[in-house]
mmCIF file of C-alpha atoms in Angstrom:
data_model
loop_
_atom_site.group_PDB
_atom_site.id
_atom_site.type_symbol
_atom_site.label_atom_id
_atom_site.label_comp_id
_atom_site.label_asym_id
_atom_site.label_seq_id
_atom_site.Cartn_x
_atom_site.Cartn_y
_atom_site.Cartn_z
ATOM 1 C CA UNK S 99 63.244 139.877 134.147
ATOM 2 C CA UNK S 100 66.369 141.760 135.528
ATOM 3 C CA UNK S 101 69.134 140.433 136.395
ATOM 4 C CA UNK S 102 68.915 141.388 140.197
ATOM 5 C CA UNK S 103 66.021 139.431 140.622
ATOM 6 C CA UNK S 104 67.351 136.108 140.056
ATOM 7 C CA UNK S 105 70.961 137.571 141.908
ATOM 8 C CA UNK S 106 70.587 135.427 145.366
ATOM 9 C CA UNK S 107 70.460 137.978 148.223
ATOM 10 C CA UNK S 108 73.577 135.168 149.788
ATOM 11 C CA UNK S 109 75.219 134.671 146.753
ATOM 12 C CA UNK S 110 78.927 133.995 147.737
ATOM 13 C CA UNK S 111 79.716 137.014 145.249
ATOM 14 C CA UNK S 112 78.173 139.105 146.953
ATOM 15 C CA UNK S 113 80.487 139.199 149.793
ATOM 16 C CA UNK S 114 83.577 139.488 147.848
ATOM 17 C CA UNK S 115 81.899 142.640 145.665
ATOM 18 C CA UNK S 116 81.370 144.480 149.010
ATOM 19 C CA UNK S 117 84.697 143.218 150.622
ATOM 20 C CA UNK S 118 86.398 144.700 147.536
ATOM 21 C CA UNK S 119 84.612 147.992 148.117
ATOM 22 C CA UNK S 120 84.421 148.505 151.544
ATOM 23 C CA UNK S 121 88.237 147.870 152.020
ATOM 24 C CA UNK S 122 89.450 149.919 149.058
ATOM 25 C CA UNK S 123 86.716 152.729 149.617
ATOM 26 C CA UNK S 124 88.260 153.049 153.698
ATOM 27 C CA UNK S 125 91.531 153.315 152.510
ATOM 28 C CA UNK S 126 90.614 156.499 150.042
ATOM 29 C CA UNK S 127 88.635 157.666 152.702
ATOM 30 C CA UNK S 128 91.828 158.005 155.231
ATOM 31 C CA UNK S 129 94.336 159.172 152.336
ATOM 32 C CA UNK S 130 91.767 161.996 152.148
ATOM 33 C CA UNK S 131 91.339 162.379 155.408
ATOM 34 C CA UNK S 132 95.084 162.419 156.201
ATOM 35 C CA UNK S 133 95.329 165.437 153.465
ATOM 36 C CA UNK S 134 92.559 167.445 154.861
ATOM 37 C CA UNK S 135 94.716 166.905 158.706
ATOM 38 C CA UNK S 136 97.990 168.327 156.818
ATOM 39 C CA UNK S 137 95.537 171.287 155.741
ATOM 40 C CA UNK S 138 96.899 171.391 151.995
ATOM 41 C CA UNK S 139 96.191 174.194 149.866
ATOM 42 C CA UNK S 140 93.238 173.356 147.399
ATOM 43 C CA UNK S 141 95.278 173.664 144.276
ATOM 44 C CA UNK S 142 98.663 173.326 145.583
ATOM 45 C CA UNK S 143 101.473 171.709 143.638
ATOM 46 C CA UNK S 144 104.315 172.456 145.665
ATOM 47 C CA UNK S 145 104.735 168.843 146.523
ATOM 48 C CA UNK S 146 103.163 167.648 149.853
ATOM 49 C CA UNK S 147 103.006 164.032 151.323
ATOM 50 C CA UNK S 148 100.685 162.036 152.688
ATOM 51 C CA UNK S 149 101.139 157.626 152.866
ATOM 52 C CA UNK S 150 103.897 158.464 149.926
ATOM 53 C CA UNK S 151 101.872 159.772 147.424
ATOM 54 C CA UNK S 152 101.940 163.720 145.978
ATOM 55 C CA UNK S 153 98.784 165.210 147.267
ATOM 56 C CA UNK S 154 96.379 168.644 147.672
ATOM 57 C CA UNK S 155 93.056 169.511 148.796
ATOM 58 C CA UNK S 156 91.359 168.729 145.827
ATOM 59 C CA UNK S 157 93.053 165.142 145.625
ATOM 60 C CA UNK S 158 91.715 164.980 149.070
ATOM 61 C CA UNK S 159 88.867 165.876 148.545
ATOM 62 C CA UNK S 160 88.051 163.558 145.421
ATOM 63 C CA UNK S 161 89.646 160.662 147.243
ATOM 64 C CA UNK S 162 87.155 160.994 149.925
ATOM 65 C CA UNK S 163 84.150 161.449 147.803
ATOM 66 C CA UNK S 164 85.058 158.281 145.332
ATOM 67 C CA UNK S 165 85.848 156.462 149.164
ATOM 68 C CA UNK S 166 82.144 157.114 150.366
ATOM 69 C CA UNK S 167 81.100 156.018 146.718
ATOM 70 C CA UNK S 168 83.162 152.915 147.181
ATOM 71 C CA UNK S 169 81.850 152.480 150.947
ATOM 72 C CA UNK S 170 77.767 152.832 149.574
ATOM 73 C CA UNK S 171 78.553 150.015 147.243
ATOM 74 C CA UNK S 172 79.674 148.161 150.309
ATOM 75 C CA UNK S 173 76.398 149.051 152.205
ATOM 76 C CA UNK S 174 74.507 148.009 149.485
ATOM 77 C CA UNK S 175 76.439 145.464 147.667
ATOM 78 C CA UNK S 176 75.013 142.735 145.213
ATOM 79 C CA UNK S 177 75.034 144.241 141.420
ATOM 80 C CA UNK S 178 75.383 147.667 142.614
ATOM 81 C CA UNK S 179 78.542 146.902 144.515
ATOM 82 C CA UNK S 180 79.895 144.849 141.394
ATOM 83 C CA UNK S 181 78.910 147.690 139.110
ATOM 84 C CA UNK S 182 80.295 150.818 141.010
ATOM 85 C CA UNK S 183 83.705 148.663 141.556
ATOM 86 C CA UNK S 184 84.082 147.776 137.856
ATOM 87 C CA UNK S 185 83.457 151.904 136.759
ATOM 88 C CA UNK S 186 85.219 153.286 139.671
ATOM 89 C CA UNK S 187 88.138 151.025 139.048
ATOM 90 C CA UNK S 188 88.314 151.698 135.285
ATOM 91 C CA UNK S 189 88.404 155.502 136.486
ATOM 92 C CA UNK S 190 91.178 155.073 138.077
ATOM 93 C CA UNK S 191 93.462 153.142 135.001
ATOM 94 C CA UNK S 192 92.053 155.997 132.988
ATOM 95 C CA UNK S 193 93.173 158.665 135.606
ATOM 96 C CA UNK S 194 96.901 156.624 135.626
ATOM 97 C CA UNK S 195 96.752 157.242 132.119
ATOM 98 C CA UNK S 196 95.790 161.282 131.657
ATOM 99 C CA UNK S 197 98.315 161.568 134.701
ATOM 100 C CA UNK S 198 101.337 159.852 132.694
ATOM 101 C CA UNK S 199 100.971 162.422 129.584
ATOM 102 C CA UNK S 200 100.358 165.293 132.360
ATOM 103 C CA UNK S 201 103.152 164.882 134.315
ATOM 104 C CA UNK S 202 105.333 168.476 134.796
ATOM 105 C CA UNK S 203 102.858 170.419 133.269
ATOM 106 C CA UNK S 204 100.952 172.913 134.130
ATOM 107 C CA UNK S 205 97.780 170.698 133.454
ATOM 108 C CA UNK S 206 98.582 168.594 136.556
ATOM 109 C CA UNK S 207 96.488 170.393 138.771
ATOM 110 C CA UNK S 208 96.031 167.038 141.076
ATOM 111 C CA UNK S 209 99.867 167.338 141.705
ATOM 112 C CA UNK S 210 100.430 164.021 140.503
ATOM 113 C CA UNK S 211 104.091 162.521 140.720
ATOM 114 C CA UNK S 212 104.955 158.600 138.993
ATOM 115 C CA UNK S 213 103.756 157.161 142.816
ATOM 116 C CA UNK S 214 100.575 158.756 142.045
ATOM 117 C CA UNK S 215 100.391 157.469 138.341
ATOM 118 C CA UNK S 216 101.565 153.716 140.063
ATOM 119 C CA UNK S 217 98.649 153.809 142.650
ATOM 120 C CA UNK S 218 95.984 155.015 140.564
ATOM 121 C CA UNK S 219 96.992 151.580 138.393
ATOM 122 C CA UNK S 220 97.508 149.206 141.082
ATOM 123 C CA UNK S 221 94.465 150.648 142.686
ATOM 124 C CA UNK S 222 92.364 151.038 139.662
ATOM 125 C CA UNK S 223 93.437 147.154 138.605
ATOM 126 C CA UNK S 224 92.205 145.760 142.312
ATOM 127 C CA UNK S 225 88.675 147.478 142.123
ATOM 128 C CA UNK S 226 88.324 146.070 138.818
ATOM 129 C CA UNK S 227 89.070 142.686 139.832
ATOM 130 C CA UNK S 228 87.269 142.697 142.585
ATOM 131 C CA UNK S 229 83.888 143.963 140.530
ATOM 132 C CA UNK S 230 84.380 141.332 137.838
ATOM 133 C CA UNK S 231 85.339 138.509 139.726
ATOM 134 C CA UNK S 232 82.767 135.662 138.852
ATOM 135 C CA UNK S 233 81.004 138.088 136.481
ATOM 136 C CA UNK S 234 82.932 138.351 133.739
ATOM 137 C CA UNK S 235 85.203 135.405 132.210
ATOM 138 C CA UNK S 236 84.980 132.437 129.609
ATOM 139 C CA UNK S 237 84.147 129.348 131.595
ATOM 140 C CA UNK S 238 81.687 130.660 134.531
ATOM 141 C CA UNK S 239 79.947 127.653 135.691
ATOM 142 C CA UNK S 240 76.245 127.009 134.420
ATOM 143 C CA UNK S 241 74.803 127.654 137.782
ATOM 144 C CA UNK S 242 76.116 131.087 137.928
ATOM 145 C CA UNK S 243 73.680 133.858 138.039
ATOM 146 C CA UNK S 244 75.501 135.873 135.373
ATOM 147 C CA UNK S 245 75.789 132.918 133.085
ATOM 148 C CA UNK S 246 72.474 132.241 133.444
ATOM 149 C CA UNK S 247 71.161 135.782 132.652
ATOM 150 C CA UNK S 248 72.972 135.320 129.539
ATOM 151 C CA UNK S 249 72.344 132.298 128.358
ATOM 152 C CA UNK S 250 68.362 131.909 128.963
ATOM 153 C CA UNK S 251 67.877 129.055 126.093
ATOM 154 C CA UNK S 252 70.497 126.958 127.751
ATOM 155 C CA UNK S 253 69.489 127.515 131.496
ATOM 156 C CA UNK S 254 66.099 126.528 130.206
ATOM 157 C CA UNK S 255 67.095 123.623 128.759
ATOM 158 C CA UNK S 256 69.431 122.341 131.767
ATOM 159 C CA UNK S 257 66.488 123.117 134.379
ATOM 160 C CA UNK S 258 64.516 120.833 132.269
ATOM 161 C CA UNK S 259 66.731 118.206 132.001
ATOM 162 C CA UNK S 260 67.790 118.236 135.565
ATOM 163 C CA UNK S 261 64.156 118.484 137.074
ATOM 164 C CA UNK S 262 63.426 115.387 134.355
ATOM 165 C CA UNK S 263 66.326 113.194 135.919
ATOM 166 C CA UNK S 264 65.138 110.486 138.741
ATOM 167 C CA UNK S 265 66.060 110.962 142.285
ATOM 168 C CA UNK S 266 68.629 108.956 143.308
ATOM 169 C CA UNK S 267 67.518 106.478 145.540
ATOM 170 C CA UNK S 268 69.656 105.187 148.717
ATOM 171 C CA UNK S 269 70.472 102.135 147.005
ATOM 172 C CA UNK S 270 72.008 104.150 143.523
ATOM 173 C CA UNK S 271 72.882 107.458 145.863
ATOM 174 C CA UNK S 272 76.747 108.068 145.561
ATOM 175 C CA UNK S 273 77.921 105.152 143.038
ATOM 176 C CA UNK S 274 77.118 104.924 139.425
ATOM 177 C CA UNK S 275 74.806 102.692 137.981
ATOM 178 C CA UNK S 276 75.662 100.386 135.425
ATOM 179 C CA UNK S 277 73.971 98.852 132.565
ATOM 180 C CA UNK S 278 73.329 94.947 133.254
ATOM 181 C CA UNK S 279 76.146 92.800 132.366
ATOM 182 C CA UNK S 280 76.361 91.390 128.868
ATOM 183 C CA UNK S 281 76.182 87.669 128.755
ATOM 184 C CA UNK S 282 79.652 86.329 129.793
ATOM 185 C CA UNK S 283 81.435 85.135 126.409
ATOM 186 C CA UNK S 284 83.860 82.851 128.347
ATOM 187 C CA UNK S 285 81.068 80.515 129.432
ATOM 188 C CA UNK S 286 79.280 81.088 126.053
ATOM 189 C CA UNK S 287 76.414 78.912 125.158
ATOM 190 C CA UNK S 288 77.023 75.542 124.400
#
């Protein structure tokens, strides 16, 4: 059994994995877009531009390939979308990293400036979060997919119990139940 097949197609997760995605892959996709208008030498680091951030064609040109990566996930969402979020997002804390050691050398062939190093972090950090949101923590709920997957023996056991529970009736339905009442001591037997 795989995951994906016990993954609702309208899990509520689903929505936020491809929300996370889709908004974070368009906004790659116009920073590269915005660098291929300014026509920026492939390799340049002479400094150019664009939304704030240091840029050339070949930052352009990744940000718009890793945007339509992002923007698939969206299209497909589900695991995948989760998935491609969490690695594309750890990419990018690992790319703020390199970037720090790199900067004002000759190795910085990206042209990246601190702003770069900053939004590669900040960017990198809100993929991730939006990939492992409800997937990965240390109290997901018992009816979540991912806990489930996980923790088969468990599940198992819970279904059981659950599906061996009575139905409430209309009469019990939405109060509890108590045990009947002890034999009042006040009035005791005499």
């Amino acid at each position: 059994m795989k995951l994906r097949d016990e993954f609702p197609l309208d899990h509520r997760l689903a929505r936020v994995y491809r929300v996370g995605a889709g908004l974070c892959g368009i906004l790659l996709l116009v920073f590269g877009a915005l660098g291929f208008a300014d026509q920026l030498a492939f390799f340049d680091t002479a400094g150019a531009s664009v939304a704030g951030l240091s840029t050339n064609g070949l930052l352009s040109l990744i940000s718009v390939v890793v945007g339509c990566v992002l923007v698939a996930g969206a299209v497909v969402g589900g695991n995948t979308a989760s998935t491609i979020n969490m690695v594309v997002g750890a990419l990018f804390v690992l790319s703020g990293f390199v970037h720090i050691f790199i900067l004002d050398r000759a190795a910085n062939f990206l042209d990246f400036r601190m702003s770069n190093v900053v939004f590669s972090f900040v960017m990198g950090l809100l993929i991730m979060t939006f990939g492992m949101y409800g997937r990965v923590t240390g109290g997901l709920p018992h009816d979540n997919p991912y806990w489930r997957e996980r923790h088969p023996d468990r599940a198992a056991r819970e279904d059981a119990a659950r599906a061996a529970r009575p139905a409430p009736t209309p009469v019990t339905a939405g109060r509890a139940v108590s045990p009947a009442p002890a034999a009042d001591r006040r009035h005791g037997a005499r």
